[in-house]
mmCIF file of C-alpha atoms in Angstrom:
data_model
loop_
_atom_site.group_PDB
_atom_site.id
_atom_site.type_symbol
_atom_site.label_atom_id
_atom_site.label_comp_id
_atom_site.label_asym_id
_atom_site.label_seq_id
_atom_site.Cartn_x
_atom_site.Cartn_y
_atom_site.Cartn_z
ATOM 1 C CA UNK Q 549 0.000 0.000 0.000
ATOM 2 C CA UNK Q 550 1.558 3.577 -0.526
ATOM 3 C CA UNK Q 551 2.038 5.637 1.936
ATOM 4 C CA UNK Q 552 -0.374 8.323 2.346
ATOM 5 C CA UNK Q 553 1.853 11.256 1.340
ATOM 6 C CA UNK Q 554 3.196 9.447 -1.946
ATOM 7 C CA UNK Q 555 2.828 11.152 -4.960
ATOM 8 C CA UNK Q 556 3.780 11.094 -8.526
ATOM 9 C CA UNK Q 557 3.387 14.817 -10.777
ATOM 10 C CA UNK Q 558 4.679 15.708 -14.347
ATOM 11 C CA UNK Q 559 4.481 19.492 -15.025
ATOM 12 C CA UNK Q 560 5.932 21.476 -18.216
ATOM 13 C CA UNK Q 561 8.475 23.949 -18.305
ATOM 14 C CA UNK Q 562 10.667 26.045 -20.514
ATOM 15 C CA UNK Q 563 7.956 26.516 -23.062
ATOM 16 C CA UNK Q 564 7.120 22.797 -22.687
ATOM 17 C CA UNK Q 565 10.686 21.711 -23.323
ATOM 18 C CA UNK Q 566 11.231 20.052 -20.405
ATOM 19 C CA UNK Q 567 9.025 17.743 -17.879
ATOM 20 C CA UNK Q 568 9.729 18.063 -14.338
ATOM 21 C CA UNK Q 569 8.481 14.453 -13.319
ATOM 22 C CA UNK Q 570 8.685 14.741 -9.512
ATOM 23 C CA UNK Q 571 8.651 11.684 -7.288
ATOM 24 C CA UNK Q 572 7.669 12.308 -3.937
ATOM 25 C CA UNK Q 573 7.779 9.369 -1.527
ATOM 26 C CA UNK Q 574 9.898 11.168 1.000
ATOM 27 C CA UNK Q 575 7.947 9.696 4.157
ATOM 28 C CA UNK Q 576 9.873 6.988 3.537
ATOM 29 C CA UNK Q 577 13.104 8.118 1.674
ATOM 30 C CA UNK Q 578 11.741 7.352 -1.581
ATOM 31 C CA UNK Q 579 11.909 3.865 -1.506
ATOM 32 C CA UNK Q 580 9.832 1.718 -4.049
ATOM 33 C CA UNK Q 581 8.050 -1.077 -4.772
ATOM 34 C CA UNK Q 582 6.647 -2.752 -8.069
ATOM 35 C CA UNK Q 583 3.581 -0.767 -8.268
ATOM 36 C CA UNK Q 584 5.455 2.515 -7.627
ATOM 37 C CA UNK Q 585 8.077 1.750 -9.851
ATOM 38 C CA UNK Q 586 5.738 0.717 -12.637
ATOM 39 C CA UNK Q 587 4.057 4.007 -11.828
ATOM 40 C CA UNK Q 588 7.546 5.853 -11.797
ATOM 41 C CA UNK Q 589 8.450 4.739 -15.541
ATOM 42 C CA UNK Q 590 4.934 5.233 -17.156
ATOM 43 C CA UNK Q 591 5.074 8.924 -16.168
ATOM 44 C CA UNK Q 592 8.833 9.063 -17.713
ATOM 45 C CA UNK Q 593 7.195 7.840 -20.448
ATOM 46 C CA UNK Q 594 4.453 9.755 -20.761
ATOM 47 C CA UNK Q 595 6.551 12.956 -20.354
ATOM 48 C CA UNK Q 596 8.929 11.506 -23.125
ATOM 49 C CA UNK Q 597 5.745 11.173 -25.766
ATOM 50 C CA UNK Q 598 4.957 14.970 -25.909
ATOM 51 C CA UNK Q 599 6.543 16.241 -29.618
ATOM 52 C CA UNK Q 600 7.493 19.361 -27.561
ATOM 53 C CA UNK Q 601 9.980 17.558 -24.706
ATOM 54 C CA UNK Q 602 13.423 17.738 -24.930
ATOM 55 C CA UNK Q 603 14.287 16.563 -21.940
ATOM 56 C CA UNK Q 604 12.780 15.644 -18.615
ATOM 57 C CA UNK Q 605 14.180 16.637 -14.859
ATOM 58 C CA UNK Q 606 13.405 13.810 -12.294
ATOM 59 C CA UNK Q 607 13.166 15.429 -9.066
ATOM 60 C CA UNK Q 608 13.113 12.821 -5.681
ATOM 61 C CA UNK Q 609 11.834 14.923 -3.466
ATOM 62 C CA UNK Q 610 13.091 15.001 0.054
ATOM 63 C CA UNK Q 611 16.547 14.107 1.632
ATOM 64 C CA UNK Q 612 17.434 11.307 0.078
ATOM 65 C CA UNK Q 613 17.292 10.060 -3.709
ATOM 66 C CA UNK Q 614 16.443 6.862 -3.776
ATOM 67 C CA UNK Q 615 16.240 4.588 -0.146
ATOM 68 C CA UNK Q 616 15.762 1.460 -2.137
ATOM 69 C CA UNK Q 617 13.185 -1.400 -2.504
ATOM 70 C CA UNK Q 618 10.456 -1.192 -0.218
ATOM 71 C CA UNK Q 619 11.324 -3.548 2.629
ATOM 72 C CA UNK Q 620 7.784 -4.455 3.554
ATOM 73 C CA UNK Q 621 7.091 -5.567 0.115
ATOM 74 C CA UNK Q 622 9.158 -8.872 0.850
ATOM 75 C CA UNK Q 623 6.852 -10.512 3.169
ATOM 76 C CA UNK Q 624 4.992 -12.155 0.404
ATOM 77 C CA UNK Q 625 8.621 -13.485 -1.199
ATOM 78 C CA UNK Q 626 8.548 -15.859 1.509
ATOM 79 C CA UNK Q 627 7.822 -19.673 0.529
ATOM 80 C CA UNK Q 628 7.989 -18.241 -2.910
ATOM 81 C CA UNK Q 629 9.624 -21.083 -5.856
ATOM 82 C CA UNK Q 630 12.619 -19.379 -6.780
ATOM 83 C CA UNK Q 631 11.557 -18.930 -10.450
ATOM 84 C CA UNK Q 632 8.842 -17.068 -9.181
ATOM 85 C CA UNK Q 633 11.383 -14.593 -7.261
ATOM 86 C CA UNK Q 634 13.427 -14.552 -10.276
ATOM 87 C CA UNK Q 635 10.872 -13.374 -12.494
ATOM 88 C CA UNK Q 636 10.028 -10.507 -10.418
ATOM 89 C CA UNK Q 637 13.814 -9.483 -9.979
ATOM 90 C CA UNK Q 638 13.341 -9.813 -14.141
ATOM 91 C CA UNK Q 639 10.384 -7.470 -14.557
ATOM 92 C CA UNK Q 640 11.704 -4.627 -12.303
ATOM 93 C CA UNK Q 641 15.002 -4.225 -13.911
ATOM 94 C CA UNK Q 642 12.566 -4.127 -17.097
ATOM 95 C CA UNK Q 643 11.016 -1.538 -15.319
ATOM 96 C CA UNK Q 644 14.857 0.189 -15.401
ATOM 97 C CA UNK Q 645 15.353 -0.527 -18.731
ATOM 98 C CA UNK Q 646 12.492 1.359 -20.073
ATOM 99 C CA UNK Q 647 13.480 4.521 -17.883
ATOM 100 C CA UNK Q 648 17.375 3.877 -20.122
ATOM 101 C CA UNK Q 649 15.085 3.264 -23.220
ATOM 102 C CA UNK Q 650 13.656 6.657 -22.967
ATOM 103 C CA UNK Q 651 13.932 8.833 -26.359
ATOM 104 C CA UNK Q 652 15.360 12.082 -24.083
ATOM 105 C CA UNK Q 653 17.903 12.266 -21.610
ATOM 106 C CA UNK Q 654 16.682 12.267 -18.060
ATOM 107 C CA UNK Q 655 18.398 14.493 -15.809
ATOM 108 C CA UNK Q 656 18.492 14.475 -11.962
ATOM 109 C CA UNK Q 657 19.797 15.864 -8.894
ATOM 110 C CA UNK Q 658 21.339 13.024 -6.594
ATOM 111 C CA UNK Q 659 21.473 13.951 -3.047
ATOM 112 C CA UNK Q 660 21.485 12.215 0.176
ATOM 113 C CA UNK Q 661 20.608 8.353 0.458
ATOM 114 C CA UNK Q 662 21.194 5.816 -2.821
ATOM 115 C CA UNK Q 663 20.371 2.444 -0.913
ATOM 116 C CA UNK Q 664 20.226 -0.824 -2.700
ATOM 117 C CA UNK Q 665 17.810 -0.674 -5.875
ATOM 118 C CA UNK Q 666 18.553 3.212 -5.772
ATOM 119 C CA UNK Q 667 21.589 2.395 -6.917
ATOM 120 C CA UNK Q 668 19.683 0.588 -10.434
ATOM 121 C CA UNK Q 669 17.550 3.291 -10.640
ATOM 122 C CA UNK Q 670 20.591 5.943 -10.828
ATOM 123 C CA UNK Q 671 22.094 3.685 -12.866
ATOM 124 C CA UNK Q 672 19.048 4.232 -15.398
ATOM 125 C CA UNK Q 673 19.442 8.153 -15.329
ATOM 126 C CA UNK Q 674 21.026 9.213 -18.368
ATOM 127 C CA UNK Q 675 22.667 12.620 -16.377
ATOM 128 C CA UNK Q 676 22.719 12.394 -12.675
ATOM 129 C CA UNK Q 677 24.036 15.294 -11.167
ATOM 130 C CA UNK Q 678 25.272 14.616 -7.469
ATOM 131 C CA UNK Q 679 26.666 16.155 -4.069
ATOM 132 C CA UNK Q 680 29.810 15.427 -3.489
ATOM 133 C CA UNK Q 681 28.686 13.822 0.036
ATOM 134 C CA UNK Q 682 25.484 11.701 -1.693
ATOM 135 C CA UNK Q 683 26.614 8.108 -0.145
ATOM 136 C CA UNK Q 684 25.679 4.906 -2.232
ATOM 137 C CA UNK Q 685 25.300 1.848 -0.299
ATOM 138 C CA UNK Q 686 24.082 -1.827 -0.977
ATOM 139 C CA UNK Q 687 22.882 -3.463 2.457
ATOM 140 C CA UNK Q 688 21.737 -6.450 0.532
ATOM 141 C CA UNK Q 689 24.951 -9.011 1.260
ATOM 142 C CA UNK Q 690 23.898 -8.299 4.962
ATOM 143 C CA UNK Q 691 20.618 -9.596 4.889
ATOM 144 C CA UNK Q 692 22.116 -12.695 3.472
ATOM 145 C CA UNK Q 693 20.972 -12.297 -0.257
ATOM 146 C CA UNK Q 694 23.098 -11.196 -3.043
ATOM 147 C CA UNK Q 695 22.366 -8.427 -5.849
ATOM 148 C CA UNK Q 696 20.161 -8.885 -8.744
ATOM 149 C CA UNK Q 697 20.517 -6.669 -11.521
ATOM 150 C CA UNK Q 698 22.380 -3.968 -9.410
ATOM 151 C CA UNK Q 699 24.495 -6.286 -8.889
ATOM 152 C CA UNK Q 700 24.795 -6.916 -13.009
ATOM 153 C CA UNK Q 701 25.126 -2.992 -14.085
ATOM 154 C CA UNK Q 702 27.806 -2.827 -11.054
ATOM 155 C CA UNK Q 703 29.862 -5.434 -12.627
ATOM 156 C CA UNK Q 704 29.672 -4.334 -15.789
ATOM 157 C CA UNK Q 705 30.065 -0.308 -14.763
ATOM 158 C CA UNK Q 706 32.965 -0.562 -11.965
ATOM 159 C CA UNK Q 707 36.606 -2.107 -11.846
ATOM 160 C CA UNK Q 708 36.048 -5.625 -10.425
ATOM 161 C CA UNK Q 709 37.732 -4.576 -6.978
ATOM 162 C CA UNK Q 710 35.312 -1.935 -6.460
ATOM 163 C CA UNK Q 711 32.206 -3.921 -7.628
ATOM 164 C CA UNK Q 712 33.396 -6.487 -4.941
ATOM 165 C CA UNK Q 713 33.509 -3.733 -2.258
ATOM 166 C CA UNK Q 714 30.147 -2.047 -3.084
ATOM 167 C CA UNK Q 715 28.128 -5.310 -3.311
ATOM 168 C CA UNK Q 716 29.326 -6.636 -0.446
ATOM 169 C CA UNK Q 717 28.698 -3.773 2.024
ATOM 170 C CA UNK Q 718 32.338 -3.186 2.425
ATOM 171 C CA UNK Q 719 31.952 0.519 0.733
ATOM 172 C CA UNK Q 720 30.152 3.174 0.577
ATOM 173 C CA UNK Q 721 30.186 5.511 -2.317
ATOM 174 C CA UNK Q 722 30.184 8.893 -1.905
ATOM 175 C CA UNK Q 723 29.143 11.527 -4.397
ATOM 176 C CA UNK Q 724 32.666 11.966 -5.977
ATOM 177 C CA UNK Q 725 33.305 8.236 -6.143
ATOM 178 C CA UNK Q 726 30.487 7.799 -7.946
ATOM 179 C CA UNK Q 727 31.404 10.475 -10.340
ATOM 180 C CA UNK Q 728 35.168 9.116 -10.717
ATOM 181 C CA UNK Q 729 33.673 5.301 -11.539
ATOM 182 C CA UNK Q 730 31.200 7.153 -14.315
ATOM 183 C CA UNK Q 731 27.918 6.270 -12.316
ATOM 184 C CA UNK Q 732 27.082 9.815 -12.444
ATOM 185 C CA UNK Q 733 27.826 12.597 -14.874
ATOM 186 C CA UNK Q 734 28.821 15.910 -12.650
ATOM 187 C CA UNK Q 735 29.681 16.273 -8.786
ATOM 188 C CA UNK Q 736 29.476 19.282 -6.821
ATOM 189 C CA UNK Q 737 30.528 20.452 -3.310
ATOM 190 C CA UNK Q 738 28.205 19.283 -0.488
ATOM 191 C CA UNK Q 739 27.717 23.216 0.253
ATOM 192 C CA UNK Q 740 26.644 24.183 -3.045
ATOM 193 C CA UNK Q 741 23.463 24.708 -4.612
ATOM 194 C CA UNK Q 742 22.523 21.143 -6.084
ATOM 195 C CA UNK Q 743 19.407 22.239 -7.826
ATOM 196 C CA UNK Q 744 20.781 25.213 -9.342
ATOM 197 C CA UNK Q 745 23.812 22.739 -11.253
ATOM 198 C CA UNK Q 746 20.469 20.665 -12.587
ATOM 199 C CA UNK Q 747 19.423 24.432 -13.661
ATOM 200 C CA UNK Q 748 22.620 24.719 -15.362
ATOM 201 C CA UNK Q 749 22.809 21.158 -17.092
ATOM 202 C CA UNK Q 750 19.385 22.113 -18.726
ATOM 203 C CA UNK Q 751 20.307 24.911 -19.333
ATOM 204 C CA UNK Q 752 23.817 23.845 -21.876
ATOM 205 C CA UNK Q 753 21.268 20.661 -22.920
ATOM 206 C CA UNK Q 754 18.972 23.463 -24.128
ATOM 207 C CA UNK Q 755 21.377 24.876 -26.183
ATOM 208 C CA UNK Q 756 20.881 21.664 -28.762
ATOM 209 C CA UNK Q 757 17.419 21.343 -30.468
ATOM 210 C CA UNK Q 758 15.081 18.683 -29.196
ATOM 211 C CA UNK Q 759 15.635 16.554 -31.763
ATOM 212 C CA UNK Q 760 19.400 16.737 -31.968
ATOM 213 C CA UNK Q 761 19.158 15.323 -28.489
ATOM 214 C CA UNK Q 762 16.697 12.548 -29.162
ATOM 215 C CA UNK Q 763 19.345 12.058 -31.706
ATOM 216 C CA UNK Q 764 22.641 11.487 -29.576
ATOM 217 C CA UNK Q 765 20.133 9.773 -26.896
ATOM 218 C CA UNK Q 766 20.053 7.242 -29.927
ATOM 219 C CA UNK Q 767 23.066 6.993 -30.939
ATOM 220 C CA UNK Q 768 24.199 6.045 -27.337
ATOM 221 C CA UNK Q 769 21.924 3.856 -25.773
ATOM 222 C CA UNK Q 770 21.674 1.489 -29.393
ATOM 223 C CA UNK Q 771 25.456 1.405 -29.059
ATOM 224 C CA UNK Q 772 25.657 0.336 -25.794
ATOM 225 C CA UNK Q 773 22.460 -2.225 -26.615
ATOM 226 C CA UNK Q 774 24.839 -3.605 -29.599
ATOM 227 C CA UNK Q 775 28.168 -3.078 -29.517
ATOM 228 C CA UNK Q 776 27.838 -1.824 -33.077
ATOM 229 C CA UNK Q 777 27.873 1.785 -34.695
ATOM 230 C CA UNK Q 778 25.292 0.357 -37.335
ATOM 231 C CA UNK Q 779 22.555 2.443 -36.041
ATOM 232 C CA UNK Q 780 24.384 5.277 -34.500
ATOM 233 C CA UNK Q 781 25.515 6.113 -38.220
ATOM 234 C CA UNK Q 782 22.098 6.020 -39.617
ATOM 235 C CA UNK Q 783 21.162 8.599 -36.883
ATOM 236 C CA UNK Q 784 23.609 10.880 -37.332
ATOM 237 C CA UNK Q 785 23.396 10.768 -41.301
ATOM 238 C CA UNK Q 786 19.731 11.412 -40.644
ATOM 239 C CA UNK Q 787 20.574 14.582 -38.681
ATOM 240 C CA UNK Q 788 23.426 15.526 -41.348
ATOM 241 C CA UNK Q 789 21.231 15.601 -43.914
ATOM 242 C CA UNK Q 790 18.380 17.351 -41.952
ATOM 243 C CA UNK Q 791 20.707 19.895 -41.102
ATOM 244 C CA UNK Q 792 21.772 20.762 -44.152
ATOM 245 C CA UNK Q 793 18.209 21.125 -45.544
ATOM 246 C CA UNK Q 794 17.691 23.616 -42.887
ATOM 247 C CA UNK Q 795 20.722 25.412 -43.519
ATOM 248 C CA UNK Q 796 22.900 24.579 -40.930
ATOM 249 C CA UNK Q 797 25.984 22.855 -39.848
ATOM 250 C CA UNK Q 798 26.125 19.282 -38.249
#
């Protein structure tokens, strides 16, 4: 059940260029479950679909980012056949996927608390701006069960030392770390102004038209799907050529 003060808004800005998408489970450190989650990423999508968006700002509101999965939610896990379990570790890093999927970049401000599945759902953020003392944990190994998919996009993201050291609860990432292993794109001091560096991020993005940036949104995320630059050079021929038309430079 969600908490009585949980809520979910998209409102437009910047001449409908961007869509704040706010997330506001801060009662309980915005931690989620399947149903919020599911919730989470149809609004991201929603936000996406509008000709107009160039890019949408995810604000967690509160303290803390993201406090992980929902503790409470595991109660029914228990007795559960393991395939069972498996499939619903499956269809929430789906859930993820979708959010990386997204035809805009998603930008955020990363502050406070990134516990556990936070760390997935950072993971999904295509330009995470955080405070240099934002602390990243995974609690999981303690509780005697071992990483799903964080555990995959920490394996694949981090040098194998430091995937070790996260996953087992032996470190805790702060802000900068983060930043230095490429889990987030910019890191500012823990005294500055986190929401005005989001302001200036949109800002520069702003700069590019809206469909030069559903354009290099393209070109990364199919590369990274593939391993190939078969699709990322169809994209940016596309834009050459549009460009040109239109009198420009690419």
């Amino acid at each position: 059940m969600y908490d009585s003060g949980m809520s979910i808004t998209v409102t437009s800005e910047r001449a409908g260029r961007v869509a704040r998408v706010t997330f506001d489970n801060s009662a309980r450190g915005n931690c989620v479950d399947a149903a919020l989650l599911q919730e989470l990423t149809e609004a991201l999508e929603g936000a996406a679909a509008a000709p107009s968006c160039a890019l949408i700002r995810l604000e967690m509101a509160g303290r803390h980012f993201c406090g992980g999965w929902d503790t409470t939610s595991f109660a029914d896990l228990a007795g559960a056949p393991q395939a069972a379990v498996a499939d619903r570790l499956r269809a929430s890093d789906a859930l993820l996927e979708r959010i990386r999927g997204l035809p805009v970049p998603v930008v955020a401000g990363v502050r406070g608390k990134i516990i556990g599945f936070g760390v997935g759902l950072l993971s999904a953020v295509h330009l995470p701006v955080a405070a240099a003392d934002a602390q990243a944990h995974l609690p999981e190994a303690r509780f005697g069960f071992a990483p799903a998919g964080v555990g995959h996009v920490i394996a694949q993201r981090l040098p194998r030392a430091h995937a070790y050291a996260l996953l087992t609860g032996l470190t805790t990432a702060t802000g900068r770390q983060l930043h230095s292993w490429g889990l987030v794109a910019r890191v500012i001091e823990a005294d500055a102004d986190l929401d005005a560096a989001v302001d200036e991020v949109i800002d520069t993005l702003l700069a590019v038209p809206g469909a030069t940036l559903r354009a290099v949104v393209e070109v990364v995320e199919s590369s990274l799907a593939t391993g190939r630059p078969d699709r990322a050079y169809q994209v940016a021929a596309r834009t050459i050529v549009s460009a040109g038309r239109n009198g420009g430079t690419p």
